[in-house]
Backbone as a ProteinNet text record, in pm:
[ID]
protein_1_A
[PRIMARY]
MRAPDMPGLALLRYRAADYQVLRPGRFVICAVSGAEIPLGELAYWSEARQEAYRSALEATRALATS
[TERTIARY]
7834.8	7886.1	7832.8	7910	7885.8	7815.5	7736.6	7674.8	7755.3	7750.5	7833.4	7844.3	7755	7749.1	7791.2	7857.9	7906.1	7993.6	7991.8	8079.3	8240.5	8299.4	8438.7	8497.5	8371.4	8418.5	8476.4	8576	8630.4	8592.1	8568.5	8554.8	8649.5	8700.3	8845.3	8812.9	8874	8916.9	9043.2	9037.8	9164.5	9239.5	9351.1	9443.1	9541.8	9633.1	9731.3	9864.7	9878.2	9993.5	9951.9	9815.1	9774	9629.1	9581.5	9425.4	9396.1	9279.8	9235.5	9105.9	9123.3	9017.8	8907.6	8791.7	8679.4	8574.9	8577.8	8530.9	8614.6	8676.2	8757.6	8688.7	8765.6	8739.5	8849.8	8836.6	8937.5	8985.2	8908.9	8909.1	8832.2	8881.6	8782.1	8768.3	8685.1	8640.7	8698.5	8752.9	8824.8	8707.2	8731.2	8635.7	8611.1	8731.8	8720.4	8673.3	8731.2	8699.1	8604	8562.2	8486.8	8540.9	8665.1	8736.9	8756.8	8753.6	8808.3	8968.6	8986.6	9155.5	9162.5	9239.1	9283	9343.8	9316.4	9401.7	9540.5	9591.5	9728.6	9801.6	9721.3	9772.9	9722.9	9635.8	9604.6	9722.9	9746.9	9863.4	9822.7	9696.1	9662.6	9507.2	9516.2	9363.2	9376.1	9265	9243.5	9201.9	9281.6	9221.4	9109.2	9122.6	9016.4	8882.9	8900.7	8777.4	8720	8810.9	8788	8749.2	8838	8850.2	8958	8945.3	9062	9064.8	9201.3	9218.7	9309.8	9282.2	9352.8	9490.4	9511.8	9635.8	9690.4	9777	9830.9	9752.8	9706.8	9634.5	9506.2	9429.7	9299.4	9316.1	9413.9	9421.1	9462	9524.8	9549.3	9419.6	9336.6	9225.4	9119.1	9090.1	9020	9049.6	9192.5	9219.9	9225.1	9237.4	9240.8	9085.7	8990.9	8858.8	8817.2	8896.3	8856.8	8807.7
12328.1	12197.3	12131.1	12034.2	12010.2	11868.6	11820.8	11691.6	11591.1	11491.2	11369.1	11301.7	11304.6	11253.5	11353.6	11440.9	11536.4	11462.8	11517.2	11432.8	11452.7	11363.6	11405	11386.9	11384.2	11378.3	11255.5	11209.3	11113	11067.5	10942.8	10906.6	10843.9	10880.5	10829	10799.4	10680	10636.1	10672	10788.3	10836.7	10754.5	10736.4	10666.8	10730.4	10676	10749.8	10816	10710.4	10779.3	10780.8	10731.1	10738.1	10738.9	10729.4	10701.7	10588.7	10537.6	10440.5	10471.4	10465.6	10517.6	10432.4	10482	10385.5	10433.9	10540	10559.4	10654.8	10617.9	10710.9	10839.7	10930.3	11079.8	11148.7	11290	11371.9	11473.8	11469.9	11567.1	11529.8	11599.9	11587	11716.7	11738.3	11870.4	11911.6	12030.2	12062.1	12097.5	12027.2	12039.9	12145.8	12244.6	12382.3	12491.3	12487.6	12599	12554.7	12432.6	12390.1	12380.4	12408.3	12429.7	12276.9	12272.4	12131.2	12118.1	11994.5	11955.6	11850.3	11857.2	11778.1	11659.8	11517	11417.4	11436.3	11465.5	11487.5	11585	11686.3	11799.6	11741.7	11648.3	11636	11569.3	11671.6	11632.5	11646.2	11685.3	11712.7	11648.7	11567.3	11510.5	11463.6	11444.3	11379.8	11237.5	11136.1	10992.7	10993.7	11068.2	11062.7	11109.6	11238.6	11297.6	11262.1	11180.8	11153.6	11268.5	11362	11495.4	11539.4	11586.5	11639.2	11796.3	11842.4	11986.8	12047.5	12142.5	12210.9	12236.9	12290.5	12313.5	12312.4	12322.1	12314.4	12406.4	12519.1	12641	12592.5	12517.5	12460.6	12351.5	12257	12144.6	12219.6	12297.9	12361.2	12426.1	12500.7	12537.7	12434.3	12331.6	12218.4	12154.4	12130.8	12049.8	12119.7	12284.7	12353	12369.5	12342.1	12338.1	12214	12113	11981.6	11997
9196.9	9169.2	9049.8	8976.3	8865.8	8879.6	8789.3	8786.2	8781.5	8854.9	8845.2	8711.9	8636	8488.4	8390.8	8412.1	8313.2	8222.9	8096.3	8001.7	8015.7	8003.8	8046.8	8204.8	8290.2	8426.7	8450	8496.9	8570.9	8719.9	8745.4	8866.3	8937.6	9045.4	9085.9	9234	9283.7	9412.4	9450.3	9543	9593.8	9704.1	9705.3	9771.5	9843.3	9918.3	9979.8	9902.7	9793.9	9697.5	9562.4	9528.8	9398.4	9399.8	9271.9	9269.3	9168.2	9184.4	9093.4	9012.9	8880.6	8806.9	8791.2	8841.9	8843.4	8702.8	8661.4	8542.5	8464.5	8353.1	8267.4	8221.5	8232.8	8198.2	8165.3	8134.1	8111.8	8234.8	8335.8	8440.9	8564.9	8683	8802.1	8841.5	8945.2	8989.2	9127.6	9124.8	9267.5	9359.9	9481.3	9593.5	9650.6	9636.5	9688.2	9591.4	9477.2	9393.2	9271	9258.3	9151.4	9015.4	9003.3	8877.7	8814.5	8700.3	8633.9	8663	8680.5	8691.4	8582.4	8478.4	8397	8461.5	8444.1	8519.3	8503.3	8404.6	8392.1	8483.3	8535.5	8633.6	8770.6	8800.4	8940.3	9024	9135.2	9220.1	9354.2	9389.4	9516.2	9551.2	9657	9687.8	9827.6	9876.9	10036	10027.8	10069.5	10074	10164.7	10280.9	10375.9	10330.9	10293.5	10222.1	10087.3	10003.5	9872.4	9791.2	9792.7	9727.1	9636.5	9526.4	9454.8	9489.5	9459.5	9478.8	9378	9317.6	9209.8	9248.4	9357.9	9397.3	9551.3	9603.2	9723.2	9822.8	9760.2	9820.7	9862.2	9749.6	9791.3	9875.7	9863.8	9953.8	10092.7	10126.2	10247.3	10305.2	10213.5	10275.9	10313.3	10243.4	10259.1	10395.4	10414.1	10536.8	10650.4	10631.6	10750.9	10808.6	10740.4	10775.7	10848.5	10879.5	10902.5	11058.4
[MASK]
++++++++++++++++++++++++++++++++++++++++++++++++++++++++++++++++++

């Protein structure tokens, strides 16, 4: 897992249909794979878990382990 103060790392509040930028940055970290996700490519997240996912596959894996 990467440090929360990593240069370029954005801090977001995930909402149902969008997200709010709390700290600007270039990317977030996938909660499942640890991969960097450029903000322009971010399409999957969980509002309840406040987590980002790189793709539908990672989102499905994370939500299946609830």
